[in-house]
mmCIF file of C-alpha atoms in Angstrom:
data_model
loop_
_atom_site.group_PDB
_atom_site.id
_atom_site.type_symbol
_atom_site.label_atom_id
_atom_site.label_comp_id
_atom_site.label_asym_id
_atom_site.label_seq_id
_atom_site.Cartn_x
_atom_site.Cartn_y
_atom_site.Cartn_z
ATOM 1 C CA MET H 39 118.349 -12.436 -23.044
ATOM 2 C CA LEU H 40 120.042 -13.629 -26.215
ATOM 3 C CA ILE H 41 123.189 -14.769 -24.366
ATOM 4 C CA ASP H 42 121.076 -17.182 -22.337
ATOM 5 C CA LYS H 43 119.803 -18.916 -25.442
ATOM 6 C CA THR H 44 121.552 -22.052 -26.779
ATOM 7 C CA LEU H 45 123.632 -21.697 -29.881
ATOM 8 C CA SER H 46 120.953 -23.724 -31.685
ATOM 9 C CA GLN H 47 118.119 -21.464 -30.549
ATOM 10 C CA PHE H 48 120.093 -18.273 -31.292
ATOM 11 C CA LEU H 49 120.800 -19.434 -34.827
ATOM 12 C CA ASP H 50 117.094 -20.349 -35.292
ATOM 13 C CA GLU H 51 115.979 -16.854 -34.095
ATOM 14 C CA LEU H 52 118.615 -15.232 -36.287
ATOM 15 C CA ALA H 53 117.348 -17.037 -39.416
ATOM 16 C CA SER H 54 113.677 -16.184 -38.655
ATOM 17 C CA ASN H 55 111.544 -13.508 -40.252
ATOM 18 C CA SER H 56 112.138 -11.089 -37.418
ATOM 19 C CA PRO H 57 114.785 -8.399 -38.126
ATOM 20 C CA ALA H 58 116.156 -8.756 -34.556
ATOM 21 C CA PRO H 59 118.504 -10.256 -33.607
ATOM 22 C CA GLY H 60 120.393 -9.369 -36.815
ATOM 23 C CA GLY H 61 123.849 -8.516 -38.075
ATOM 24 C CA GLY H 62 124.651 -6.144 -35.268
ATOM 25 C CA SER H 63 124.297 -8.811 -32.578
ATOM 26 C CA VAL H 64 126.229 -11.294 -34.804
ATOM 27 C CA ALA H 65 129.059 -8.793 -35.125
ATOM 28 C CA ALA H 66 129.293 -8.498 -31.326
ATOM 29 C CA LEU H 67 129.122 -12.314 -30.984
ATOM 30 C CA ALA H 68 132.014 -12.729 -33.486
ATOM 31 C CA GLY H 69 133.996 -10.172 -31.478
ATOM 32 C CA ALA H 70 133.211 -12.040 -28.192
ATOM 33 C CA ALA H 71 134.333 -15.322 -29.753
ATOM 34 C CA GLY H 72 137.518 -13.689 -30.979
ATOM 35 C CA ALA H 73 138.315 -12.279 -27.533
ATOM 36 C CA ALA H 74 137.494 -15.683 -25.964
ATOM 37 C CA LEU H 75 139.955 -17.439 -28.315
ATOM 38 C CA ALA H 76 142.682 -14.908 -27.383
ATOM 39 C CA SER H 77 141.938 -15.734 -23.720
ATOM 40 C CA MET H 78 142.179 -19.443 -24.491
ATOM 41 C CA VAL H 79 145.623 -19.105 -25.990
ATOM 42 C CA CYS H 80 146.812 -17.157 -22.953
ATOM 43 C CA ASN H 81 145.388 -19.924 -20.750
ATOM 44 C CA LEU H 82 147.199 -22.545 -22.800
ATOM 45 C CA THR H 83 150.474 -20.607 -22.436
ATOM 46 C CA ILE H 84 150.436 -19.551 -18.744
ATOM 47 C CA GLY H 85 152.045 -22.180 -16.504
ATOM 48 C CA LYS H 86 153.989 -23.856 -19.358
ATOM 49 C CA LYS H 87 157.722 -24.058 -18.671
ATOM 50 C CA LYS H 88 158.620 -23.348 -22.258
ATOM 51 C CA TYR H 89 156.795 -20.004 -22.023
ATOM 52 C CA ALA H 90 157.939 -19.012 -18.547
ATOM 53 C CA GLU H 91 159.440 -15.772 -19.843
ATOM 54 C CA VAL H 92 156.122 -14.379 -21.186
ATOM 55 C CA GLN H 93 153.989 -15.643 -18.322
ATOM 56 C CA ASP H 94 153.519 -12.234 -16.593
ATOM 57 C CA GLU H 95 152.818 -10.467 -19.870
ATOM 58 C CA LEU H 96 150.221 -13.021 -20.920
ATOM 59 C CA LYS H 97 148.578 -12.961 -17.503
ATOM 60 C CA ALA H 98 148.074 -9.180 -18.007
ATOM 61 C CA VAL H 99 146.816 -9.787 -21.560
ATOM 62 C CA LEU H 100 144.328 -12.397 -20.233
ATOM 63 C CA ASP H 101 142.904 -9.870 -17.739
ATOM 64 C CA GLN H 102 142.280 -7.472 -20.635
ATOM 65 C CA THR H 103 140.902 -10.046 -23.132
ATOM 66 C CA GLU H 104 138.513 -11.341 -20.523
ATOM 67 C CA LEU H 105 137.300 -7.869 -19.761
ATOM 68 C CA LEU H 106 136.812 -7.118 -23.489
ATOM 69 C CA ARG H 107 135.071 -10.500 -23.966
ATOM 70 C CA LYS H 108 132.587 -9.523 -21.295
ATOM 71 C CA GLU H 109 131.917 -6.151 -22.926
ATOM 72 C CA LEU H 110 131.431 -7.764 -26.335
ATOM 73 C CA THR H 111 129.128 -10.384 -24.868
ATOM 74 C CA GLN H 112 126.976 -7.650 -23.322
ATOM 75 C CA LEU H 113 126.918 -5.808 -26.669
ATOM 76 C CA ILE H 114 125.157 -8.836 -28.283
ATOM 77 C CA ASP H 115 121.996 -8.020 -26.371
ATOM 78 C CA LYS H 116 122.590 -4.240 -26.328
ATOM 79 C CA ASP H 117 122.499 -4.152 -30.149
ATOM 80 C CA THR H 118 119.173 -5.947 -30.389
ATOM 81 C CA GLU H 119 117.724 -3.754 -27.591
ATOM 82 C CA ALA H 120 118.899 -0.606 -29.395
ATOM 83 C CA PHE H 121 117.340 -1.818 -32.628
ATOM 84 C CA ASN H 122 114.060 -2.615 -30.855
ATOM 85 C CA SER H 123 114.026 0.948 -29.431
ATOM 86 C CA VAL H 124 114.406 2.389 -32.991
ATOM 87 C CA MET H 125 111.430 0.226 -34.120
ATOM 88 C CA ALA H 126 109.377 1.388 -31.037
ATOM 89 C CA ALA H 127 110.083 5.050 -31.984
ATOM 90 C CA PHE H 128 108.891 4.406 -35.508
ATOM 91 C CA GLY H 129 105.701 2.910 -33.976
ATOM 92 C CA LEU H 130 104.827 6.122 -32.072
ATOM 93 C CA PRO H 131 101.562 7.862 -32.981
ATOM 94 C CA LYS H 132 101.691 10.475 -35.765
ATOM 95 C CA ALA H 133 98.177 11.800 -36.011
ATOM 96 C CA THR H 134 98.853 15.413 -34.931
ATOM 97 C CA GLU H 135 101.736 17.734 -35.790
ATOM 98 C CA GLN H 136 102.814 17.608 -32.174
ATOM 99 C CA GLU H 137 102.935 13.788 -32.247
ATOM 100 C CA GLN H 138 104.772 13.879 -35.565
ATOM 101 C CA ALA H 139 107.468 16.184 -34.061
ATOM 102 C CA ALA H 140 107.784 14.011 -30.925
ATOM 103 C CA ARG H 141 108.031 10.895 -33.050
ATOM 104 C CA ALA H 142 110.715 12.400 -35.312
ATOM 105 C CA THR H 143 112.766 13.440 -32.246
ATOM 106 C CA ALA H 144 112.427 9.969 -30.687
ATOM 107 C CA ILE H 145 113.502 8.249 -33.950
ATOM 108 C CA GLN H 146 116.589 10.503 -34.128
ATOM 109 C CA GLU H 147 117.556 9.799 -30.502
ATOM 110 C CA ALA H 148 116.977 6.071 -30.756
ATOM 111 C CA THR H 149 118.938 5.899 -33.996
ATOM 112 C CA LYS H 150 121.863 7.774 -32.450
ATOM 113 C CA ALA H 151 121.861 5.300 -29.583
ATOM 114 C CA ALA H 152 121.681 2.403 -32.027
ATOM 115 C CA THR H 153 124.671 3.829 -33.901
ATOM 116 C CA LEU H 154 126.789 4.046 -30.787
ATOM 117 C CA VAL H 155 126.368 0.368 -29.947
ATOM 118 C CA PRO H 156 128.098 -0.979 -33.105
ATOM 119 C CA LEU H 157 130.672 1.848 -32.741
ATOM 120 C CA SER H 158 131.373 0.438 -29.322
ATOM 121 C CA VAL H 159 131.688 -3.047 -30.860
ATOM 122 C CA MET H 160 134.249 -1.658 -33.254
ATOM 123 C CA GLN H 161 136.291 0.083 -30.515
ATOM 124 C CA THR H 162 136.267 -3.047 -28.342
ATOM 125 C CA CYS H 163 137.251 -5.402 -31.245
ATOM 126 C CA GLU H 164 140.145 -3.112 -32.027
ATOM 127 C CA LYS H 165 141.418 -3.205 -28.482
ATOM 128 C CA ALA H 166 141.052 -7.029 -28.344
ATOM 129 C CA LEU H 167 142.856 -7.344 -31.682
ATOM 130 C CA LEU H 168 145.937 -5.581 -30.298
ATOM 131 C CA HIS H 169 145.993 -8.242 -27.572
ATOM 132 C CA ALA H 170 145.471 -11.007 -30.138
ATOM 133 C CA LYS H 171 148.649 -9.747 -31.781
ATOM 134 C CA THR H 172 150.625 -10.188 -28.590
ATOM 135 C CA VAL H 173 149.043 -13.624 -28.163
ATOM 136 C CA ALA H 174 150.054 -14.592 -31.790
ATOM 137 C CA GLN H 175 153.660 -13.372 -31.148
ATOM 138 C CA LYS H 176 154.262 -14.746 -27.730
ATOM 139 C CA GLY H 177 151.635 -17.406 -26.994
ATOM 140 C CA ASN H 178 151.755 -21.212 -27.283
ATOM 141 C CA LYS H 179 152.785 -22.033 -30.876
ATOM 142 C CA ASN H 180 150.547 -25.151 -30.817
ATOM 143 C CA SER H 181 147.579 -22.712 -30.721
ATOM 144 C CA ALA H 182 148.741 -20.509 -33.582
ATOM 145 C CA SER H 183 145.628 -21.295 -35.635
ATOM 146 C CA ASP H 184 143.403 -20.288 -32.661
ATOM 147 C CA ALA H 185 145.268 -16.927 -32.423
ATOM 148 C CA GLY H 186 144.609 -16.512 -36.150
ATOM 149 C CA VAL H 187 140.921 -17.349 -35.837
ATOM 150 C CA ALA H 188 140.725 -14.905 -32.940
ATOM 151 C CA ALA H 189 142.015 -12.142 -35.200
ATOM 152 C CA LEU H 190 139.690 -13.150 -38.108
ATOM 153 C CA MET H 191 136.638 -13.041 -35.794
ATOM 154 C CA LEU H 192 137.632 -9.644 -34.318
ATOM 155 C CA GLN H 193 138.176 -8.319 -37.864
ATOM 156 C CA ALA H 194 134.827 -9.646 -39.152
ATOM 157 C CA GLY H 195 133.079 -8.396 -35.955
ATOM 158 C CA CYS H 196 134.538 -4.943 -36.507
ATOM 159 C CA ALA H 197 133.681 -4.859 -40.233
ATOM 160 C CA GLY H 198 130.134 -6.116 -39.509
ATOM 161 C CA ALA H 199 129.680 -3.486 -36.875
ATOM 162 C CA ALA H 200 130.934 -0.842 -39.354
ATOM 163 C CA LEU H 201 128.058 -1.774 -41.714
ATOM 164 C CA ASN H 202 125.617 -1.292 -38.859
ATOM 165 C CA VAL H 203 127.130 2.065 -37.980
ATOM 166 C CA ARG H 204 126.776 3.118 -41.585
ATOM 167 C CA ILE H 205 123.152 2.027 -42.133
ATOM 168 C CA ASN H 206 122.181 3.934 -38.942
ATOM 169 C CA LEU H 207 124.075 7.028 -39.913
ATOM 170 C CA GLY H 208 122.009 7.100 -43.118
ATOM 171 C CA GLY H 209 118.914 7.845 -41.029
ATOM 172 C CA LEU H 210 120.313 10.766 -39.003
ATOM 173 C CA ASN H 211 119.993 14.481 -39.677
ATOM 174 C CA ASP H 212 122.703 15.727 -37.296
ATOM 175 C CA PRO H 213 125.638 16.413 -39.693
ATOM 176 C CA SER H 214 128.263 16.937 -36.962
ATOM 177 C CA PHE H 215 127.356 13.639 -35.222
ATOM 178 C CA VAL H 216 127.331 11.859 -38.614
ATOM 179 C CA GLU H 217 130.681 13.226 -39.630
ATOM 180 C CA GLN H 218 132.344 12.536 -36.253
ATOM 181 C CA VAL H 219 131.082 8.907 -36.024
ATOM 182 C CA ALA H 220 131.876 8.219 -39.692
ATOM 183 C CA ARG H 221 135.409 9.464 -39.226
ATOM 184 C CA GLU H 222 135.975 7.384 -36.096
ATOM 185 C CA SER H 223 134.516 4.314 -37.735
ATOM 186 C CA ALA H 224 136.727 4.758 -40.801
ATOM 187 C CA GLU H 225 139.895 5.206 -38.624
ATOM 188 C CA ILE H 226 139.148 2.092 -36.577
ATOM 189 C CA ALA H 227 138.423 0.018 -39.720
ATOM 190 C CA GLN H 228 141.809 1.025 -41.200
ATOM 191 C CA LYS H 229 143.713 0.233 -38.036
ATOM 192 C CA VAL H 230 141.936 -3.120 -37.696
ATOM 193 C CA GLU H 231 142.812 -4.141 -41.281
ATOM 194 C CA ARG H 232 146.484 -3.338 -40.605
ATOM 195 C CA THR H 233 146.624 -5.160 -37.267
ATOM 196 C CA THR H 234 144.856 -8.193 -38.686
ATOM 197 C CA ARG H 235 147.498 -8.413 -41.422
ATOM 198 C CA GLU H 236 150.193 -8.226 -38.684
ATOM 199 C CA VAL H 237 148.549 -11.022 -36.667
ATOM 200 C CA MET H 238 148.208 -13.241 -39.729
ATOM 201 C CA SER H 239 151.868 -12.728 -40.511
ATOM 202 C CA GLU H 240 152.747 -13.818 -36.948
ATOM 203 C CA VAL H 241 150.575 -16.915 -37.356
ATOM 204 C CA GLU H 242 152.350 -17.652 -40.605
ATOM 205 C CA LYS H 243 155.710 -17.490 -38.766
ATOM 206 C CA SER H 244 154.465 -19.968 -36.176
ATOM 207 C CA PHE H 245 153.313 -22.387 -38.931
ATOM 208 C CA GLY H 246 156.911 -22.240 -40.260
ATOM 209 C CA GLY H 247 157.257 -24.227 -43.388
ATOM 210 C CA LYS H 248 153.966 -26.072 -42.778
ATOM 211 C CA MET M 233 126.735 -30.970 -27.277
ATOM 212 C CA LEU M 234 128.204 -27.508 -27.865
ATOM 213 C CA ILE M 235 125.142 -26.337 -29.760
ATOM 214 C CA ASP M 236 122.986 -27.069 -26.732
ATOM 215 C CA LYS M 237 125.058 -24.666 -24.545
ATOM 216 C CA THR M 238 124.025 -21.079 -24.110
ATOM 217 C CA LEU M 239 126.088 -18.440 -25.904
ATOM 218 C CA SER M 240 127.364 -17.357 -22.530
ATOM 219 C CA GLN M 241 128.444 -20.924 -21.584
ATOM 220 C CA PHE M 242 129.970 -21.579 -24.967
ATOM 221 C CA LEU M 243 132.095 -18.358 -24.723
ATOM 222 C CA ASP M 244 133.228 -19.343 -21.236
ATOM 223 C CA GLU M 245 134.307 -22.814 -22.394
ATOM 224 C CA LEU M 246 136.023 -21.337 -25.373
ATOM 225 C CA ALA M 247 138.077 -18.967 -23.197
ATOM 226 C CA SER M 248 139.032 -21.733 -20.757
ATOM 227 C CA ASN M 249 142.363 -23.559 -20.507
ATOM 228 C CA SER M 250 141.025 -26.489 -22.571
ATOM 229 C CA PRO M 251 142.110 -26.503 -26.213
ATOM 230 C CA ALA M 252 138.618 -27.713 -27.243
ATOM 231 C CA PRO M 253 136.329 -26.133 -28.297
ATOM 232 C CA GLY M 254 138.746 -23.904 -30.288
ATOM 233 C CA GLY M 255 139.110 -21.997 -33.495
ATOM 234 C CA GLY M 256 137.680 -24.836 -35.640
ATOM 235 C CA SER M 257 134.324 -24.849 -33.919
ATOM 236 C CA VAL M 258 134.308 -21.039 -33.936
ATOM 237 C CA ALA M 259 134.856 -21.019 -37.687
ATOM 238 C CA ALA M 260 131.852 -23.357 -38.118
ATOM 239 C CA LEU M 261 129.763 -21.085 -35.813
ATOM 240 C CA ALA M 262 130.687 -18.011 -37.847
ATOM 241 C CA GLY M 263 129.635 -19.849 -40.994
ATOM 242 C CA ALA M 264 126.370 -20.926 -39.416
ATOM 243 C CA ALA M 265 125.633 -17.367 -38.264
ATOM 244 C CA GLY M 266 126.374 -16.151 -41.821
ATOM 245 C CA ALA M 267 124.019 -18.662 -43.400
ATOM 246 C CA ALA M 268 121.353 -17.812 -40.773
ATOM 247 C CA LEU M 269 121.630 -14.097 -41.647
ATOM 248 C CA ALA M 270 121.217 -14.922 -45.355
ATOM 249 C CA SER M 271 118.062 -16.927 -44.434
ATOM 250 C CA MET M 272 116.813 -13.950 -42.438
ATOM 251 C CA VAL M 273 117.133 -11.545 -45.374
ATOM 252 C CA CYS M 274 115.228 -14.082 -47.519
ATOM 253 C CA ASN M 275 112.529 -14.256 -44.829
ATOM 254 C CA LEU M 276 112.312 -10.500 -44.702
ATOM 255 C CA THR M 277 111.914 -10.304 -48.494
ATOM 256 C CA ILE M 278 109.487 -13.186 -49.177
ATOM 257 C CA GLY M 279 105.846 -11.984 -49.060
ATOM 258 C CA LYS M 280 106.702 -8.281 -49.504
ATOM 259 C CA LYS M 281 104.803 -6.690 -52.497
ATOM 260 C CA LYS M 282 107.837 -4.628 -53.481
ATOM 261 C CA TYR M 283 109.876 -7.836 -53.944
ATOM 262 C CA ALA M 284 107.149 -9.953 -55.577
ATOM 263 C CA GLU M 285 109.362 -10.521 -58.706
ATOM 264 C CA VAL M 286 112.141 -12.274 -56.797
ATOM 265 C CA GLN M 287 109.895 -14.160 -54.447
ATOM 266 C CA ASP M 288 110.295 -17.640 -56.055
ATOM 267 C CA GLU M 289 114.038 -17.189 -56.441
ATOM 268 C CA LEU M 290 114.506 -16.157 -52.760
ATOM 269 C CA LYS M 291 112.322 -19.067 -51.632
ATOM 270 C CA ALA M 292 114.660 -21.440 -53.436
ATOM 271 C CA VAL M 293 117.677 -19.603 -51.928
ATOM 272 C CA LEU M 294 116.134 -19.925 -48.451
ATOM 273 C CA ASP M 295 115.802 -23.690 -48.841
ATOM 274 C CA GLN M 296 119.491 -23.874 -49.617
ATOM 275 C CA THR M 297 120.732 -21.428 -46.937
ATOM 276 C CA GLU M 298 118.729 -23.270 -44.301
ATOM 277 C CA LEU M 299 120.265 -26.582 -45.402
ATOM 278 C CA LEU M 300 123.782 -25.114 -45.345
ATOM 279 C CA ARG M 301 123.081 -23.509 -41.918
ATOM 280 C CA LYS M 302 122.148 -26.963 -40.560
ATOM 281 C CA GLU M 303 125.362 -28.458 -41.960
ATOM 282 C CA LEU M 304 127.508 -25.672 -40.511
ATOM 283 C CA THR M 305 125.734 -25.973 -37.129
ATOM 284 C CA GLN M 306 126.548 -29.683 -37.051
ATOM 285 C CA LEU M 307 130.173 -28.922 -37.929
ATOM 286 C CA ILE M 308 130.508 -26.884 -34.714
ATOM 287 C CA ASP M 309 130.422 -30.140 -32.719
ATOM 288 C CA LYS M 310 132.074 -32.292 -35.395
ATOM 289 C CA ASP M 311 135.238 -30.159 -35.272
ATOM 290 C CA THR M 312 135.595 -30.497 -31.518
ATOM 291 C CA GLU M 313 134.869 -34.244 -31.726
ATOM 292 C CA ALA M 314 137.541 -34.660 -34.428
ATOM 293 C CA PHE M 315 140.042 -32.702 -32.326
ATOM 294 C CA ASN M 316 139.307 -34.908 -29.277
ATOM 295 C CA SER M 317 139.900 -38.011 -31.411
ATOM 296 C CA VAL M 318 143.343 -36.679 -32.403
ATOM 297 C CA MET M 319 144.120 -36.068 -28.709
ATOM 298 C CA ALA M 320 142.912 -39.586 -27.858
ATOM 299 C CA ALA M 321 145.214 -41.056 -30.508
ATOM 300 C CA PHE M 322 148.144 -39.121 -29.051
ATOM 301 C CA GLY M 323 147.234 -40.642 -25.678
ATOM 302 C CA LEU M 324 147.498 -44.248 -26.900
ATOM 303 C CA PRO M 325 150.202 -46.480 -25.198
ATOM 304 C CA LYS M 326 153.678 -46.391 -26.799
ATOM 305 C CA ALA M 327 155.705 -48.879 -24.667
ATOM 306 C CA THR M 328 156.340 -51.483 -27.386
ATOM 307 C CA GLU M 329 157.258 -51.120 -31.036
ATOM 308 C CA GLN M 330 153.890 -52.567 -31.978
ATOM 309 C CA GLU M 331 152.104 -50.053 -29.822
ATOM 310 C CA GLN M 332 154.144 -47.249 -31.288
ATOM 311 C CA ALA M 333 153.258 -48.314 -34.866
ATOM 312 C CA ALA M 334 149.525 -48.562 -33.955
ATOM 313 C CA ARG M 335 149.629 -45.213 -32.231
ATOM 314 C CA ALA M 336 151.300 -43.526 -35.212
ATOM 315 C CA THR M 337 148.702 -44.996 -37.576
ATOM 316 C CA ALA M 338 145.843 -43.847 -35.257
ATOM 317 C CA ILE M 339 147.280 -40.344 -35.147
ATOM 318 C CA GLN M 340 147.552 -40.129 -38.934
ATOM 319 C CA GLU M 341 143.982 -41.348 -39.410
ATOM 320 C CA ALA M 342 142.534 -39.057 -36.720
ATOM 321 C CA THR M 343 144.448 -36.105 -38.109
ATOM 322 C CA LYS M 344 143.169 -36.805 -41.639
ATOM 323 C CA ALA M 345 139.598 -36.900 -40.290
ATOM 324 C CA ALA M 346 140.248 -33.672 -38.358
ATOM 325 C CA THR M 347 141.490 -32.038 -41.557
ATOM 326 C CA LEU M 348 138.388 -32.941 -43.502
ATOM 327 C CA VAL M 349 136.045 -31.272 -41.024
ATOM 328 C CA PRO M 350 137.353 -27.727 -41.541
ATOM 329 C CA LEU M 351 137.665 -28.470 -45.308
ATOM 330 C CA SER M 352 133.948 -29.240 -45.155
ATOM 331 C CA VAL M 353 133.377 -25.902 -43.271
ATOM 332 C CA MET M 354 135.172 -24.148 -46.164
ATOM 333 C CA GLN M 355 133.142 -25.872 -48.846
ATOM 334 C CA THR M 356 129.885 -25.124 -47.044
ATOM 335 C CA CYS M 357 130.763 -21.501 -46.403
ATOM 336 C CA GLU M 358 131.621 -21.109 -50.094
ATOM 337 C CA LYS M 359 128.253 -22.418 -51.159
ATOM 338 C CA ALA M 360 126.385 -20.247 -48.668
ATOM 339 C CA LEU M 361 128.372 -17.219 -49.793
ATOM 340 C CA LEU M 362 127.090 -17.600 -53.373
ATOM 341 C CA HIS M 363 123.561 -17.498 -51.991
ATOM 342 C CA ALA M 364 124.474 -14.473 -49.865
ATOM 343 C CA LYS M 365 125.459 -12.727 -53.101
ATOM 344 C CA THR M 366 121.958 -13.330 -54.512
ATOM 345 C CA VAL M 367 120.448 -12.148 -51.253
ATOM 346 C CA ALA M 368 122.532 -8.921 -51.417
ATOM 347 C CA GLN M 369 121.555 -8.328 -55.033
ATOM 348 C CA LYS M 370 117.864 -9.129 -54.811
ATOM 349 C CA GLY M 371 116.785 -9.171 -51.126
ATOM 350 C CA ASN M 372 115.153 -6.469 -49.045
ATOM 351 C CA LYS M 373 117.302 -3.325 -49.241
ATOM 352 C CA ASN M 374 116.484 -2.426 -45.641
ATOM 353 C CA SER M 375 118.478 -5.531 -44.647
ATOM 354 C CA ALA M 376 121.506 -4.695 -46.785
ATOM 355 C CA SER M 377 123.800 -4.526 -43.757
ATOM 356 C CA ASP M 378 122.593 -8.006 -42.673
ATOM 357 C CA ALA M 379 123.489 -9.417 -46.098
ATOM 358 C CA GLY M 380 126.878 -7.784 -45.715
ATOM 359 C CA VAL M 381 127.439 -9.251 -42.209
ATOM 360 C CA ALA M 382 126.301 -12.659 -43.625
ATOM 361 C CA ALA M 383 129.169 -12.463 -46.199
ATOM 362 C CA LEU M 384 131.754 -11.235 -43.613
ATOM 363 C CA MET M 385 130.887 -14.148 -41.309
ATOM 364 C CA LEU M 386 131.033 -16.726 -44.132
ATOM 365 C CA GLN M 387 134.390 -15.256 -45.222
ATOM 366 C CA ALA M 388 135.808 -15.337 -41.710
ATOM 367 C CA GLY M 389 134.399 -18.809 -41.126
ATOM 368 C CA CYS M 390 136.115 -20.011 -44.316
ATOM 369 C CA ALA M 391 139.428 -18.269 -43.513
ATOM 370 C CA GLY M 392 139.346 -19.604 -39.998
ATOM 371 C CA ALA M 393 138.694 -23.138 -41.226
ATOM 372 C CA ALA M 394 141.595 -22.743 -43.679
ATOM 373 C CA LEU M 395 143.974 -22.181 -40.782
ATOM 374 C CA ASN M 396 142.701 -25.383 -39.155
ATOM 375 C CA VAL M 397 143.115 -27.322 -42.373
ATOM 376 C CA ARG M 398 146.658 -26.069 -42.597
ATOM 377 C CA ILE M 399 147.733 -26.772 -39.013
ATOM 378 C CA ASN M 400 146.428 -30.323 -39.397
ATOM 379 C CA LEU M 401 148.122 -30.918 -42.786
ATOM 380 C CA GLY M 402 151.399 -30.064 -41.055
ATOM 381 C CA GLY M 403 151.130 -33.274 -38.988
ATOM 382 C CA LEU M 404 150.452 -35.643 -41.911
ATOM 383 C CA ASN M 405 152.930 -37.773 -43.792
ATOM 384 C CA ASP M 406 150.715 -38.691 -46.847
ATOM 385 C CA PRO M 407 152.033 -36.249 -49.503
ATOM 386 C CA SER M 408 149.264 -36.901 -52.037
ATOM 387 C CA PHE M 409 146.483 -36.298 -49.423
ATOM 388 C CA VAL M 410 148.348 -33.164 -48.198
ATOM 389 C CA GLU M 411 148.800 -31.806 -51.770
ATOM 390 C CA GLN M 412 145.189 -32.452 -52.759
ATOM 391 C CA VAL M 413 143.640 -30.896 -49.674
ATOM 392 C CA ALA M 414 146.034 -27.930 -49.726
ATOM 393 C CA ARG M 415 145.104 -27.292 -53.380
ATOM 394 C CA GLU M 416 141.357 -27.453 -52.730
ATOM 395 C CA SER M 417 141.690 -25.240 -49.688
ATOM 396 C CA ALA M 418 143.594 -22.613 -51.635
ATOM 397 C CA GLU M 419 141.108 -22.677 -54.515
ATOM 398 C CA ILE M 420 138.135 -22.221 -52.175
ATOM 399 C CA ALA M 421 139.885 -19.402 -50.288
ATOM 400 C CA GLN M 422 140.524 -17.552 -53.517
ATOM 401 C CA LYS M 423 136.946 -17.943 -54.733
ATOM 402 C CA VAL M 424 135.604 -16.865 -51.383
ATOM 403 C CA GLU M 425 137.693 -13.647 -51.320
ATOM 404 C CA ARG M 426 136.365 -12.795 -54.766
ATOM 405 C CA THR M 427 132.740 -13.498 -53.939
ATOM 406 C CA THR M 428 132.962 -11.526 -50.661
ATOM 407 C CA ARG M 429 134.221 -8.493 -52.582
ATOM 408 C CA GLU M 430 131.243 -8.894 -54.971
ATOM 409 C CA VAL M 431 128.763 -9.151 -52.073
ATOM 410 C CA MET M 432 130.234 -6.026 -50.421
ATOM 411 C CA SER M 433 129.961 -4.130 -53.686
ATOM 412 C CA GLU M 434 126.248 -5.049 -53.854
ATOM 413 C CA VAL M 435 125.786 -3.902 -50.251
ATOM 414 C CA GLU M 436 127.535 -0.625 -51.173
ATOM 415 C CA LYS M 437 124.959 -0.152 -54.047
ATOM 416 C CA SER M 438 122.060 -0.737 -51.626
ATOM 417 C CA PHE M 439 123.443 1.900 -49.223
ATOM 418 C CA GLY M 440 123.437 4.315 -52.142
ATOM 419 C CA GLY M 441 124.895 7.633 -51.130
ATOM 420 C CA LYS M 442 124.566 6.872 -47.446
#
């Protein structure tokens, strides 16, 4: 599994002449790193006297960011698996009309599945970003830059996943599926842009005049 | 070293209640993943008949993106090491006036060094992003989304590093160093925003009507 490779090995495989892992898995990794940084700021806040008032709230946030981090970590491998299934469908025999029809159906099904993985990355990044906002507002001010990087990674993860949703939708011939997923993707992208701006403005406040 | 940990271990350490690794190392990792994706698109273009005309150009780009990927990969650990040096300086004895003066000097020096690491991440991401633009313009159109994710990761890496430059500058009392680094950081950030928009517009063209 990709998540059992070292950073160094993962980057080597990414750069290689194999299309997988590619941008989809990187988007999920960015999201997972963003969620992990949000968890870190929670952990650096909980138990500190100065932040006693927000302790319970950040404990609840931590439970959520850890859950979302695990989901995003799993999506690193799921994206590459879904891509490989699309490739396998393209590799099916196409000698007879029957084989051609079965292959076409398999490609459509695998591409739909491969579209839903980055859509899931987008949904999960959006949820984690709302928690990153709470973390930026209420978490340890010494970790303001970490809360900011958390938001930047969740934003980039979401935007990267959106490109993968889009390239997959281009290969589908089910207009109602395409329309529905495109609409949801656009809605999430818009919300994520807005929330990221809000987090960055909180980070700015924590920096003060610096 | 961080780059010898598995993705799974790295994310666990990131989320933990230790401030290092933190946002600075994540910014370098995002940059390294972006450079790796740019390399991948080069590798998926070189040797393809359809792209014979750009073969030499993309081979030269690949040499550069691989170099920049290695630099960014090293910066993952360098950032955490620099942060640990700042923490070590803060931990120096401060019983006598002499100790206090030596500690203050050590903190300033370590903080300067810790500022130059994310500045270097910014510079390296900016260089890699210019190559990602060439890749998006001339590389394999089937990998358009990967070129896009490359740019998004380099942008997020640069913006994340900028936050780390800024939080470190806040602790320095050398106005000329602070001014110079703040100016360079702002200039890079501006150029990176522009180049990212240009890359995304190239990716958009490759998607065509999709």
